[in-house]
Amino acid sequence: MSFVSVRGLDKHFPVRGAGWLSRRNRPAPVVRAVDGISFDIDRGRTLGLVGESGCGKSTVARCVTRLLAPSAGTIRIGDKQLDRLEGEPLRAARRDVQMVFQDPLAALNPRMSVERAVSEPLRLHTTLSPAEQRERVREILTEVGLRTDVMGRYPHELSGGQRQRVNIARALACAPSFVVLDEPTSALDVSLRARVILMLEELRERLGLTYLFISHDLATVKYLAQRVVVMYLGTVVEEADTDELFAHPRHPYTRALLAAVPVPDPKVRGEPFVLSGEIPSPLERHEGCPLRSRCPMASAICAQPVVPREVSPGHVVACHFA
Amino acid sequence: MSVVAQDVADDRDDDAIVAPTARWRRAARWLRRNPVSAAAIVVIGLLVFIAVFAPVLEPYKPDVPDPMAVLKPPSWAHPLGTDGFGRDVLSRIIDATTLDLSIALAATLVALSIGMVVGALSGYRGGWVDLIVLRLVDVLMAFPAFVLAMGITAALGNSIANVAIALSMTQLPAYIRLVRGEMLRVRTLEYAEAAVSIGNPSWRVALVHLLPNCLPPLTVQATLAMGYAVLTMASLSFIGLGIAPPQSEWGSMTADGATYMSTGEWWLFVFPGVAIVVTVLAFNLVGDALRDLLDPRLRGTR
Amino acid sequence: MSALLEVEDLSVEFATDDGMVSAVDGVTLSAKAGEILGIVGESGSGKSVLISAILRLVRPPGRIVSGRLRFEGNDLLALPEAELEAIRGARIALVPQTPRTSLNPLMTVGRQVERLLRLHRGMDKRAAREAAIAMLERVRIPDPKRRAGQYAHELSGGMCQRVMIAMALATEPRLLLADEPTTGLDVSIGARILELLRQLGEESGAAIILVTHDLGVVAQTCHRVAVMHAGQLSELAGVDELFERPLHPYTRALVRSIPRIDQQIALQPIAGAVPSLVNVRSGCRYVRRCPDALAACRRQRPPLIAAANGRRVACHAVEQSNVVR
């Protein structure tokens, strides 16, 4: 059985400004940020979740970590049914489910020293004495490649790379089993990015962590993830093992995404596969395939609802032509 | 060698870019470039010193009349002259410093604490709590501050405590709005989310993580408010709704002195007036300096 | 063919509380008409400062301390401010990094393009209006008539960047400076903006200087590349040669430090970080991060030496190994 299992996850946001004065008998308009997403992650593995801005990947991250309450669907992590928890049990369950945020500076409280920030989860979830907490902070800082003399520093006194290490140390302090990484490298400079990627990989192997890695950077996802889910407008358009997905992308959206990645080699030209227009507003309700309006392959059948199909073992595509 | 071990070695280079700069050194440098603000800080320091050591510094007893020295102009014996009862004006101004500053401080601290809690609650909870708080703040703000203070002292009577209450009520709405606004801003920041995800209960997120980060603009407001409090208190006393005589207080001293202006005893009006102006100006200048000093670091770190 | 822009031994310093920051140190490069020159490096490499220096827009406490800037035969550093203004924005245009905040939020985008045309090309209102819509069409904005009547907040990030490019091109500049034009845009949108820049460069024959931190963008868009590290120029080469055989150790390290989608590579992070530029000593600024560092690298700044195919590289180790010849 998989370690993490998400089934039929929906997250709808009410549209602002339509509250008081709108007619009562009409259902309130909603944005379907996440619309029926399912995926599984095996223990000790990394699932990459890719898509462009507005596709709902960050909302998925926040639902899975229960920073947002899902509108529908189930989220199981280990033996905990996270979607049903509220209040104190939910707070306690956070010990096992951690998140690393995109902007390493913004994710740290500017008035908390490194030591306080990293020891906070210990204070919240464990009964360790202050001395033991301090010991654990030293241990985890060393684990993420920081020298312990940064303990007294504040976030603005750290370099970009150090900040993200502190965030990772904070997430790992209570030894969680599952970590959601929300674009952890995109705010970092090239040279730091490589180091954080390698460190995340090393930590996963050494500590047996399970990752949900969210990114718009396909190359990084390819490096870190064993399996990849591609999202578009709140839905999953394609899911496959990493090698399979990058070698044989089947969905037009995946193909367009891959074609758009600039390869650092002038001799390698991407497949000239381009979608027209831009991502439509998630407010517009789409019948049939969500990519229909932009897809060069679109035809009449695309107005029909798409049922995801398994085109080869473990490779699922939501396209009429797959 | 593992990647992580390599990083520990590389860490030294990271240090090279962001050596922590001592904050006080930056502040000192800033002050050297802003001598007016530096002077204002010195003035406030001096005022606090005077307030604390008033009994020692006063050359005469402030409330003991000397029938032999009535309405004496400034001289070596009485540097700022004497009043109609023969009391030493310098001693009375020094004595009043304690009272004026401590009332202003008490009023500001009370308003600050209430404003912080109410504003934080209102901004973090939102919903109906926020709605009610906002309406109440609007009502308080509908009155000009001075009219509000007058009304309160007129209704409650002009004891020291009531003057302090009146002063803090005039300050309160500004703090509530400020904290609420800051709260609305900081609660959307990523570290608020991070605090929740790490397992903080919501009260801890609001009080331990968010509130402290709302405080810098509040210190600016509170410093400015100290100046206004001194001014409002003096104005209340001037029109007879503030601190009652014989207690020495700058406002009532100017009111008293004003009656002597026509007869040429100018020192009774001018010196307490100067005390008020200098104090209010000093707090305003320091408030402005704090704003300049805090803002760029707060808003422009990235 | 002679170069449109020649930058020679240009240095920019900033006087800060902590000391002199040497943001650009003796950079020499040139841009020819019709080519796209990429400037690539980590943050802190001085690439954006170099762009402001080319526009002579370095503001105090920053100062261009030495060097020469020649554009179309004019010495930009000697020109009086009034004459420079006629060049800046007209002959040299800038596409900024943050398109949305660079647009006036209170004016329709069409009006903003119009205003530029009237100002720089002396068109009357009607002609400017038509020309503005034609400009929006030229940057492949669909339904330009309708878009011209919209405000910045009604447009997507990619659309805003197209408007900025239209505004930059409105004056038919000979040199277009694009500072990280795709940062913050989605990959597919960014790819199309780069494609547009490439096409417009060909159409207009203007030179484009593209500043980026993304080697992929460089490889897919530029003709020649300048690699910068800590304010110094490390290497200048044609894009094919650069990726085929990077000479400078920093270029090699950069290429190996990014994950790729086209092949499986062993990721090798660059050692250390960009050094502090405060009160720097002489010598190569890459020396502490460099695996090939020699004794000379600490003492003496490597000269920019010429290699085959018009390549330039500043490295003692390369110079000594004779691979250049």
mmCIF file of C-alpha atoms in Angstrom, chain A residues 86-262:
data_model
loop_
_atom_site.group_PDB
_atom_site.id
_atom_site.type_symbol
_atom_site.label_atom_id
_atom_site.label_comp_id
_atom_site.label_asym_id
_atom_site.label_seq_id
_atom_site.Cartn_x
_atom_site.Cartn_y
_atom_site.Cartn_z
ATOM 1 C CA GLU A 86 -9.447 19.379 12.996
ATOM 2 C CA GLY A 87 -8.192 21.386 15.957
ATOM 3 C CA GLU A 88 -5.783 19.747 18.382
ATOM 4 C CA PRO A 89 -5.514 16.340 16.639
ATOM 5 C CA LEU A 90 -4.687 18.155 13.400
ATOM 6 C CA ARG A 91 -2.077 20.279 15.134
ATOM 7 C CA ALA A 92 -0.487 17.170 16.622
ATOM 8 C CA ALA A 93 -0.553 15.408 13.250
ATOM 9 C CA ARG A 94 1.522 18.199 11.705
ATOM 10 C CA ARG A 95 4.551 16.665 13.367
ATOM 11 C CA ASP A 96 4.675 14.029 10.652
ATOM 12 C CA VAL A 97 3.807 16.249 7.692
ATOM 13 C CA GLN A 98 6.060 19.173 6.997
ATOM 14 C CA MET A 99 6.432 21.746 4.285
ATOM 15 C CA VAL A 100 9.363 23.710 2.857
ATOM 16 C CA PHE A 101 8.287 26.959 1.273
ATOM 17 C CA GLN A 102 9.361 28.709 -1.885
ATOM 18 C CA ASP A 103 10.792 31.950 -0.545
ATOM 19 C CA PRO A 104 13.386 31.082 2.091
ATOM 20 C CA LEU A 105 13.457 34.578 3.585
ATOM 21 C CA ALA A 106 9.700 35.114 3.694
ATOM 22 C CA ALA A 107 9.166 31.728 5.336
ATOM 23 C CA LEU A 108 11.291 32.670 8.339
ATOM 24 C CA ASN A 109 10.051 34.933 11.098
ATOM 25 C CA PRO A 110 12.418 37.926 10.895
ATOM 26 C CA ARG A 111 12.458 38.223 14.690
ATOM 27 C CA MET A 112 13.375 34.635 15.456
ATOM 28 C CA SER A 113 16.948 33.490 15.687
ATOM 29 C CA VAL A 114 17.939 30.345 13.859
ATOM 30 C CA GLU A 115 17.984 28.445 17.135
ATOM 31 C CA ARG A 116 14.490 29.537 18.118
ATOM 32 C CA ALA A 117 13.094 28.843 14.664
ATOM 33 C CA VAL A 118 14.535 25.354 14.494
ATOM 34 C CA SER A 119 13.744 24.447 18.090
ATOM 35 C CA GLU A 120 10.148 25.654 17.867
ATOM 36 C CA PRO A 121 8.717 22.423 16.439
ATOM 37 C CA LEU A 122 10.545 20.537 19.204
ATOM 38 C CA ARG A 123 8.938 22.732 21.826
ATOM 39 C CA LEU A 124 5.532 22.236 20.229
ATOM 40 C CA HIS A 125 5.621 18.499 19.657
ATOM 41 C CA THR A 126 8.095 16.965 22.078
ATOM 42 C CA THR A 127 8.809 16.958 25.780
ATOM 43 C CA LEU A 128 12.528 17.486 25.340
ATOM 44 C CA SER A 129 14.225 19.684 27.904
ATOM 45 C CA PRO A 130 15.766 22.968 26.705
ATOM 46 C CA ALA A 131 19.213 21.391 26.801
ATOM 47 C CA GLU A 132 18.034 18.409 24.780
ATOM 48 C CA GLN A 133 16.314 20.724 22.317
ATOM 49 C CA ARG A 134 19.553 22.616 21.863
ATOM 50 C CA GLU A 135 21.385 19.387 21.246
ATOM 51 C CA ARG A 136 18.842 18.336 18.637
ATOM 52 C CA VAL A 137 19.075 21.742 16.925
ATOM 53 C CA ARG A 138 22.846 21.338 16.652
ATOM 54 C CA GLU A 139 22.370 17.863 15.259
ATOM 55 C CA ILE A 140 19.843 18.888 12.611
ATOM 56 C CA LEU A 141 21.792 21.995 11.566
ATOM 57 C CA THR A 142 24.832 19.824 10.967
ATOM 58 C CA GLU A 143 22.594 17.435 9.080
ATOM 59 C CA VAL A 144 21.623 20.159 6.581
ATOM 60 C CA GLY A 145 25.177 21.423 6.217
ATOM 61 C CA LEU A 146 25.162 24.464 8.457
ATOM 62 C CA ARG A 147 27.746 25.236 11.068
ATOM 63 C CA THR A 148 26.271 25.527 14.533
ATOM 64 C CA ASP A 149 27.568 29.053 14.985
ATOM 65 C CA VAL A 150 24.673 30.334 12.876
ATOM 66 C CA MET A 151 22.327 29.466 15.750
ATOM 67 C CA GLY A 152 22.323 32.976 17.154
ATOM 68 C CA ARG A 153 21.787 34.694 13.820
ATOM 69 C CA TYR A 154 18.618 36.201 12.419
ATOM 70 C CA PRO A 155 17.267 35.487 8.932
ATOM 71 C CA HIS A 156 18.497 38.755 7.414
ATOM 72 C CA GLU A 157 22.013 37.903 8.583
ATOM 73 C CA LEU A 158 22.066 34.696 6.538
ATOM 74 C CA SER A 159 22.826 34.109 2.875
ATOM 75 C CA GLY A 160 20.114 32.784 0.567
ATOM 76 C CA GLY A 161 21.444 29.254 0.712
ATOM 77 C CA GLN A 162 21.758 29.293 4.491
ATOM 78 C CA ARG A 163 18.177 30.508 4.830
ATOM 79 C CA GLN A 164 16.759 27.660 2.819
ATOM 80 C CA ARG A 165 18.868 25.231 4.854
ATOM 81 C CA VAL A 166 17.381 26.676 8.019
ATOM 82 C CA ASN A 167 13.891 26.185 6.587
ATOM 83 C CA ILE A 168 14.713 22.597 5.755
ATOM 84 C CA ALA A 169 16.234 22.048 9.213
ATOM 85 C CA ARG A 170 13.077 23.447 10.782
ATOM 86 C CA ALA A 171 10.889 21.130 8.736
ATOM 87 C CA LEU A 172 13.037 18.127 9.625
ATOM 88 C CA ALA A 173 13.538 18.897 13.337
ATOM 89 C CA CYS A 174 10.775 16.565 14.533
ATOM 90 C CA ALA A 175 11.792 13.842 12.096
ATOM 91 C CA PRO A 176 8.663 13.918 9.922
ATOM 92 C CA SER A 177 7.989 11.085 7.512
ATOM 93 C CA PHE A 178 6.517 13.200 4.733
ATOM 94 C CA VAL A 179 7.723 16.563 3.426
ATOM 95 C CA VAL A 180 6.018 18.755 0.863
ATOM 96 C CA LEU A 181 8.579 20.856 -1.009
ATOM 97 C CA ASP A 182 6.894 23.839 -2.636
ATOM 98 C CA GLU A 183 9.369 25.171 -5.220
ATOM 99 C CA PRO A 184 12.211 25.045 -2.681
ATOM 100 C CA THR A 185 14.899 25.924 -5.208
ATOM 101 C CA SER A 186 13.244 28.458 -7.487
ATOM 102 C CA ALA A 187 14.218 31.495 -5.410
ATOM 103 C CA LEU A 188 17.846 30.387 -5.245
ATOM 104 C CA ASP A 189 20.755 31.297 -7.411
ATOM 105 C CA VAL A 190 22.076 28.688 -9.849
ATOM 106 C CA SER A 191 25.053 27.595 -7.789
ATOM 107 C CA LEU A 192 22.970 27.271 -4.612
ATOM 108 C CA ARG A 193 20.171 25.498 -6.423
ATOM 109 C CA ALA A 194 22.387 22.553 -7.307
ATOM 110 C CA ARG A 195 23.545 22.205 -3.724
ATOM 111 C CA VAL A 196 20.050 22.293 -2.270
ATOM 112 C CA ILE A 197 18.864 19.733 -4.828
ATOM 113 C CA LEU A 198 21.692 17.369 -3.919
ATOM 114 C CA MET A 199 21.111 17.918 -0.226
ATOM 115 C CA LEU A 200 17.396 17.160 -0.483
ATOM 116 C CA GLU A 201 18.224 13.961 -2.324
ATOM 117 C CA GLU A 202 20.803 12.939 0.250
ATOM 118 C CA LEU A 203 18.451 13.654 3.140
ATOM 119 C CA ARG A 204 15.682 11.644 1.549
ATOM 120 C CA GLU A 205 17.939 8.641 1.182
ATOM 121 C CA ARG A 206 19.494 8.906 4.604
ATOM 122 C CA LEU A 207 16.355 9.682 6.586
ATOM 123 C CA GLY A 208 13.953 7.652 4.487
ATOM 124 C CA LEU A 209 11.764 10.667 3.743
ATOM 125 C CA THR A 210 8.856 10.742 1.356
ATOM 126 C CA TYR A 211 8.624 13.903 -0.764
ATOM 127 C CA LEU A 212 5.962 15.683 -2.701
ATOM 128 C CA PHE A 213 8.117 17.969 -4.837
ATOM 129 C CA ILE A 214 6.250 20.838 -6.427
ATOM 130 C CA SER A 215 7.921 22.819 -9.172
ATOM 131 C CA HIS A 216 7.572 24.489 -12.516
ATOM 132 C CA ASP A 217 11.174 23.544 -13.266
ATOM 133 C CA LEU A 218 10.990 20.315 -15.224
ATOM 134 C CA ALA A 219 14.731 19.710 -15.168
ATOM 135 C CA THR A 220 14.834 19.745 -11.366
ATOM 136 C CA VAL A 221 11.775 17.522 -11.169
ATOM 137 C CA LYS A 222 13.449 15.110 -13.537
ATOM 138 C CA TYR A 223 16.475 15.018 -11.288
ATOM 139 C CA LEU A 224 14.636 14.514 -8.002
ATOM 140 C CA ALA A 225 11.397 12.659 -8.704
ATOM 141 C CA GLN A 226 10.791 9.014 -9.501
ATOM 142 C CA ARG A 227 7.267 9.719 -10.640
ATOM 143 C CA VAL A 228 5.685 12.870 -12.087
ATOM 144 C CA VAL A 229 2.170 14.298 -12.157
ATOM 145 C CA VAL A 230 1.463 17.088 -14.648
ATOM 146 C CA MET A 231 -1.314 19.506 -13.737
ATOM 147 C CA TYR A 232 -3.266 21.917 -15.887
ATOM 148 C CA LEU A 233 -6.131 24.107 -14.670
ATOM 149 C CA GLY A 234 -6.689 22.128 -11.496
ATOM 150 C CA THR A 235 -6.699 18.705 -13.086
ATOM 151 C CA VAL A 236 -4.125 15.987 -13.727
ATOM 152 C CA VAL A 237 -3.419 15.697 -17.439
ATOM 153 C CA GLU A 238 -0.656 13.103 -17.298
ATOM 154 C CA GLU A 239 1.055 10.885 -14.781
ATOM 155 C CA ALA A 240 3.946 8.486 -15.293
ATOM 156 C CA ASP A 241 7.286 7.340 -13.996
ATOM 157 C CA THR A 242 9.877 10.057 -14.595
ATOM 158 C CA ASP A 243 11.902 8.305 -17.284
ATOM 159 C CA GLU A 244 8.782 7.292 -19.159
ATOM 160 C CA LEU A 245 7.246 10.766 -18.975
ATOM 161 C CA PHE A 246 10.315 12.596 -20.223
ATOM 162 C CA ALA A 247 11.006 10.017 -22.930
ATOM 163 C CA HIS A 248 7.445 9.572 -24.162
ATOM 164 C CA PRO A 249 5.243 12.494 -23.190
ATOM 165 C CA ARG A 250 1.752 11.755 -24.509
ATOM 166 C CA HIS A 251 -0.392 14.681 -23.489
ATOM 167 C CA PRO A 252 -0.148 17.782 -25.732
ATOM 168 C CA TYR A 253 0.283 19.953 -22.645
ATOM 169 C CA THR A 254 3.210 17.908 -21.364
ATOM 170 C CA ARG A 255 4.751 17.980 -24.820
ATOM 171 C CA ALA A 256 4.394 21.761 -24.999
ATOM 172 C CA LEU A 257 5.885 22.182 -21.530
ATOM 173 C CA LEU A 258 8.872 20.022 -22.395
ATOM 174 C CA ALA A 259 9.330 21.799 -25.707
ATOM 175 C CA ALA A 260 9.411 25.169 -23.958
ATOM 176 C CA VAL A 261 12.238 24.294 -21.549
ATOM 177 C CA PRO A 262 15.382 25.977 -22.829
#
